[in-house]
């Protein structure tokens, strides 16, 4: 069976969540399946194994699941991008707009050496606001952001158009 199809079959679709008219693509059911989890990690690894990536930057919280395993597989470091107040040392941050207000992402100020090759990993690309903010934050910290990678992309929300045009965007499954 095709790996993307195997994973897609394990994703739970929840109607009318978080509001009426939305179909929520819940990947927790795919993460708990050992075969689907292996296929998701293998997909990402195959995309980045020989790209000379120094760091995998992972977005809180489901990005942590995929990004840390990917970093291990491609022999890269792992950088945590968190919500405010979660990192213990000095941070820099980036605010971004949500449909219901604003939020902020932070990274340790000393997380990245200038010019290092970085990819950003999150579970899902919707509007692109969170990952666009992560890319801006990483670039301000000195990173050379090469790619953004996702397990699921919701193409009808056009999130790719909100990401930096100079990075590669990779997704395993598109709805």
mmCIF file of C-alpha atoms in Angstrom:
data_model
loop_
_atom_site.group_PDB
_atom_site.id
_atom_site.type_symbol
_atom_site.label_atom_id
_atom_site.label_comp_id
_atom_site.label_asym_id
_atom_site.label_seq_id
_atom_site.Cartn_x
_atom_site.Cartn_y
_atom_site.Cartn_z
ATOM 1 C CA UNK A 1 0.000 0.000 0.000
ATOM 2 C CA UNK A 2 1.166 3.540 -0.781
ATOM 3 C CA UNK A 3 2.563 5.178 2.371
ATOM 4 C CA UNK A 4 0.495 8.371 1.997
ATOM 5 C CA UNK A 5 -2.665 6.325 1.581
ATOM 6 C CA UNK A 6 -1.829 4.244 4.660
ATOM 7 C CA UNK A 7 -1.402 7.420 6.725
ATOM 8 C CA UNK A 8 -4.489 9.107 5.255
ATOM 9 C CA UNK A 9 -6.604 6.091 6.219
ATOM 10 C CA UNK A 10 -5.449 6.491 9.832
ATOM 11 C CA UNK A 11 -6.325 10.201 10.087
ATOM 12 C CA UNK A 12 -9.597 10.775 11.896
ATOM 13 C CA UNK A 13 -11.970 13.316 10.336
ATOM 14 C CA UNK A 14 -14.129 15.156 12.853
ATOM 15 C CA UNK A 15 -17.073 17.121 11.435
ATOM 16 C CA UNK A 16 -17.993 20.531 12.812
ATOM 17 C CA UNK A 17 -14.869 20.978 14.961
ATOM 18 C CA UNK A 18 -13.854 23.484 16.234
ATOM 19 C CA UNK A 19 -16.916 25.077 14.622
ATOM 20 C CA UNK A 20 -19.770 24.127 12.312
ATOM 21 C CA UNK A 21 -18.696 23.560 8.712
ATOM 22 C CA UNK A 22 -15.095 22.586 9.537
ATOM 23 C CA UNK A 23 -13.717 19.079 9.069
ATOM 24 C CA UNK A 24 -10.874 18.699 11.569
ATOM 25 C CA UNK A 25 -8.070 16.418 10.342
ATOM 26 C CA UNK A 26 -6.970 14.735 13.562
ATOM 27 C CA UNK A 27 -3.548 13.140 13.097
ATOM 28 C CA UNK A 28 -3.342 11.779 16.635
ATOM 29 C CA UNK A 29 -4.921 8.560 15.375
ATOM 30 C CA UNK A 30 -2.169 8.241 12.756
ATOM 31 C CA UNK A 31 0.560 9.015 15.296
ATOM 32 C CA UNK A 32 -0.607 6.217 17.591
ATOM 33 C CA UNK A 33 -0.434 3.662 14.763
ATOM 34 C CA UNK A 34 3.128 2.331 14.628
ATOM 35 C CA UNK A 35 3.051 1.678 10.878
ATOM 36 C CA UNK A 36 1.623 5.092 10.010
ATOM 37 C CA UNK A 37 4.070 6.831 12.339
ATOM 38 C CA UNK A 38 6.965 4.981 10.690
ATOM 39 C CA UNK A 39 5.722 6.000 7.231
ATOM 40 C CA UNK A 40 5.420 9.667 8.239
ATOM 41 C CA UNK A 41 8.952 9.740 9.651
ATOM 42 C CA UNK A 42 10.312 7.822 6.645
ATOM 43 C CA UNK A 43 8.641 10.272 4.239
ATOM 44 C CA UNK A 44 10.308 13.250 5.916
ATOM 45 C CA UNK A 45 13.652 11.467 6.203
ATOM 46 C CA UNK A 46 13.703 10.603 2.493
ATOM 47 C CA UNK A 47 13.052 14.257 1.610
ATOM 48 C CA UNK A 48 15.917 15.638 3.712
ATOM 49 C CA UNK A 49 18.496 12.881 4.279
ATOM 50 C CA UNK A 50 21.159 14.251 1.927
ATOM 51 C CA UNK A 51 20.407 17.993 2.053
ATOM 52 C CA UNK A 52 23.105 18.999 4.550
ATOM 53 C CA UNK A 53 20.578 20.299 7.074
ATOM 54 C CA UNK A 54 22.100 21.549 10.325
ATOM 55 C CA UNK A 55 18.899 21.940 12.354
ATOM 56 C CA UNK A 56 15.296 20.834 12.291
ATOM 57 C CA UNK A 57 13.169 23.557 13.891
ATOM 58 C CA UNK A 58 9.985 22.109 15.331
ATOM 59 C CA UNK A 59 6.788 24.009 16.052
ATOM 60 C CA UNK A 60 4.895 23.309 19.268
ATOM 61 C CA UNK A 61 3.426 20.797 19.814
ATOM 62 C CA UNK A 62 2.764 18.106 17.228
ATOM 63 C CA UNK A 63 5.744 19.280 15.194
ATOM 64 C CA UNK A 64 7.852 17.950 18.082
ATOM 65 C CA UNK A 65 6.723 14.389 17.300
ATOM 66 C CA UNK A 66 7.959 14.430 13.711
ATOM 67 C CA UNK A 67 10.822 16.884 13.879
ATOM 68 C CA UNK A 68 12.801 15.254 16.656
ATOM 69 C CA UNK A 69 12.725 11.852 14.929
ATOM 70 C CA UNK A 70 13.639 13.516 11.628
ATOM 71 C CA UNK A 71 16.547 15.379 13.224
ATOM 72 C CA UNK A 72 17.862 12.108 14.612
ATOM 73 C CA UNK A 73 17.536 10.359 11.244
ATOM 74 C CA UNK A 74 19.324 13.073 9.251
ATOM 75 C CA UNK A 75 21.986 13.751 11.891
ATOM 76 C CA UNK A 76 20.835 17.290 12.627
ATOM 77 C CA UNK A 77 20.152 19.220 15.792
ATOM 78 C CA UNK A 78 16.621 20.009 16.914
ATOM 79 C CA UNK A 79 15.425 23.518 17.803
ATOM 80 C CA UNK A 80 12.203 24.002 19.742
ATOM 81 C CA UNK A 81 9.862 26.821 18.721
ATOM 82 C CA UNK A 82 7.485 27.438 21.600
ATOM 83 C CA UNK A 83 4.640 29.610 22.785
ATOM 84 C CA UNK A 84 5.596 32.441 25.186
ATOM 85 C CA UNK A 85 6.920 31.611 28.629
ATOM 86 C CA UNK A 86 7.942 28.016 27.870
ATOM 87 C CA UNK A 87 11.692 28.449 27.253
ATOM 88 C CA UNK A 88 13.965 29.066 30.264
ATOM 89 C CA UNK A 89 16.792 31.151 28.748
ATOM 90 C CA UNK A 90 16.724 34.481 26.907
ATOM 91 C CA UNK A 91 14.426 34.348 23.877
ATOM 92 C CA UNK A 92 13.512 36.273 20.766
ATOM 93 C CA UNK A 93 9.945 36.181 19.518
ATOM 94 C CA UNK A 94 7.664 36.808 16.594
ATOM 95 C CA UNK A 95 4.003 37.749 16.767
ATOM 96 C CA UNK A 96 1.530 36.583 14.169
ATOM 97 C CA UNK A 97 -2.152 36.996 13.417
ATOM 98 C CA UNK A 98 -4.764 34.309 13.914
ATOM 99 C CA UNK A 99 -8.379 34.390 12.812
ATOM 100 C CA UNK A 100 -9.324 35.336 16.373
ATOM 101 C CA UNK A 101 -6.414 37.565 17.477
ATOM 102 C CA UNK A 102 -2.661 37.301 17.726
ATOM 103 C CA UNK A 103 -0.182 34.836 19.140
ATOM 104 C CA UNK A 104 3.572 34.670 19.546
ATOM 105 C CA UNK A 105 6.341 32.146 18.961
ATOM 106 C CA UNK A 106 9.708 32.172 20.694
ATOM 107 C CA UNK A 107 13.087 30.529 20.321
ATOM 108 C CA UNK A 108 16.178 30.745 22.500
ATOM 109 C CA UNK A 109 18.310 33.676 21.427
ATOM 110 C CA UNK A 110 21.380 31.423 21.142
ATOM 111 C CA UNK A 111 19.590 28.525 19.365
ATOM 112 C CA UNK A 112 21.121 29.035 15.914
ATOM 113 C CA UNK A 113 24.518 29.993 14.607
ATOM 114 C CA UNK A 114 24.346 32.415 11.690
ATOM 115 C CA UNK A 115 24.086 30.819 8.254
ATOM 116 C CA UNK A 116 23.134 27.326 9.425
ATOM 117 C CA UNK A 117 20.717 25.403 7.187
ATOM 118 C CA UNK A 118 17.361 24.880 8.852
ATOM 119 C CA UNK A 119 14.080 23.217 7.954
ATOM 120 C CA UNK A 120 10.821 23.895 9.796
ATOM 121 C CA UNK A 121 8.549 20.959 10.617
ATOM 122 C CA UNK A 122 4.946 21.059 11.760
ATOM 123 C CA UNK A 123 2.139 18.544 11.512
ATOM 124 C CA UNK A 124 -0.268 20.544 9.378
ATOM 125 C CA UNK A 125 -0.281 23.487 6.971
ATOM 126 C CA UNK A 126 -3.544 25.407 7.064
ATOM 127 C CA UNK A 127 -3.348 29.194 6.593
ATOM 128 C CA UNK A 128 0.432 29.234 7.003
ATOM 129 C CA UNK A 129 0.460 31.907 9.705
ATOM 130 C CA UNK A 130 2.277 29.888 12.340
ATOM 131 C CA UNK A 131 5.017 28.548 10.067
ATOM 132 C CA UNK A 132 5.458 31.910 8.316
ATOM 133 C CA UNK A 133 6.075 33.433 11.756
ATOM 134 C CA UNK A 134 8.486 30.602 12.586
ATOM 135 C CA UNK A 135 10.415 31.251 9.359
ATOM 136 C CA UNK A 136 10.642 35.001 10.084
ATOM 137 C CA UNK A 137 11.809 34.259 13.616
ATOM 138 C CA UNK A 138 14.470 31.803 12.469
ATOM 139 C CA UNK A 139 15.750 34.171 9.788
ATOM 140 C CA UNK A 140 16.016 36.971 12.375
ATOM 141 C CA UNK A 141 18.054 34.554 14.501
ATOM 142 C CA UNK A 142 20.464 34.058 11.579
ATOM 143 C CA UNK A 143 19.180 30.815 10.070
ATOM 144 C CA UNK A 144 19.214 29.959 6.387
ATOM 145 C CA UNK A 145 15.683 28.525 6.211
ATOM 146 C CA UNK A 146 15.590 26.007 3.359
ATOM 147 C CA UNK A 147 12.250 24.207 3.676
ATOM 148 C CA UNK A 148 9.003 23.809 5.552
ATOM 149 C CA UNK A 149 7.649 20.278 5.870
ATOM 150 C CA UNK A 150 4.235 18.998 6.890
ATOM 151 C CA UNK A 151 2.390 15.726 7.124
ATOM 152 C CA UNK A 152 -0.954 17.274 6.085
ATOM 153 C CA UNK A 153 -1.700 20.282 3.894
ATOM 154 C CA UNK A 154 -5.179 21.794 3.641
ATOM 155 C CA UNK A 155 -4.860 23.203 0.133
ATOM 156 C CA UNK A 156 -8.205 25.045 0.151
ATOM 157 C CA UNK A 157 -6.782 27.415 2.803
ATOM 158 C CA UNK A 158 -3.879 28.452 0.529
ATOM 159 C CA UNK A 159 -1.278 28.359 3.292
ATOM 160 C CA UNK A 160 1.606 28.019 0.825
ATOM 161 C CA UNK A 161 1.040 31.559 -0.426
ATOM 162 C CA UNK A 162 1.740 32.898 3.078
ATOM 163 C CA UNK A 163 5.081 31.111 3.396
ATOM 164 C CA UNK A 164 8.340 32.647 2.179
ATOM 165 C CA UNK A 165 8.660 32.185 -1.580
ATOM 166 C CA UNK A 166 12.341 31.231 -1.314
ATOM 167 C CA UNK A 167 11.744 28.003 0.616
ATOM 168 C CA UNK A 168 10.722 24.539 -0.514
ATOM 169 C CA UNK A 169 7.357 23.374 0.849
ATOM 170 C CA UNK A 170 6.879 19.620 1.328
ATOM 171 C CA UNK A 171 3.722 17.825 2.424
ATOM 172 C CA UNK A 172 2.900 14.140 2.526
ATOM 173 C CA UNK A 173 -0.904 14.369 2.216
ATOM 174 C CA UNK A 174 -3.021 17.102 0.656
ATOM 175 C CA UNK A 175 -6.726 17.619 1.291
#
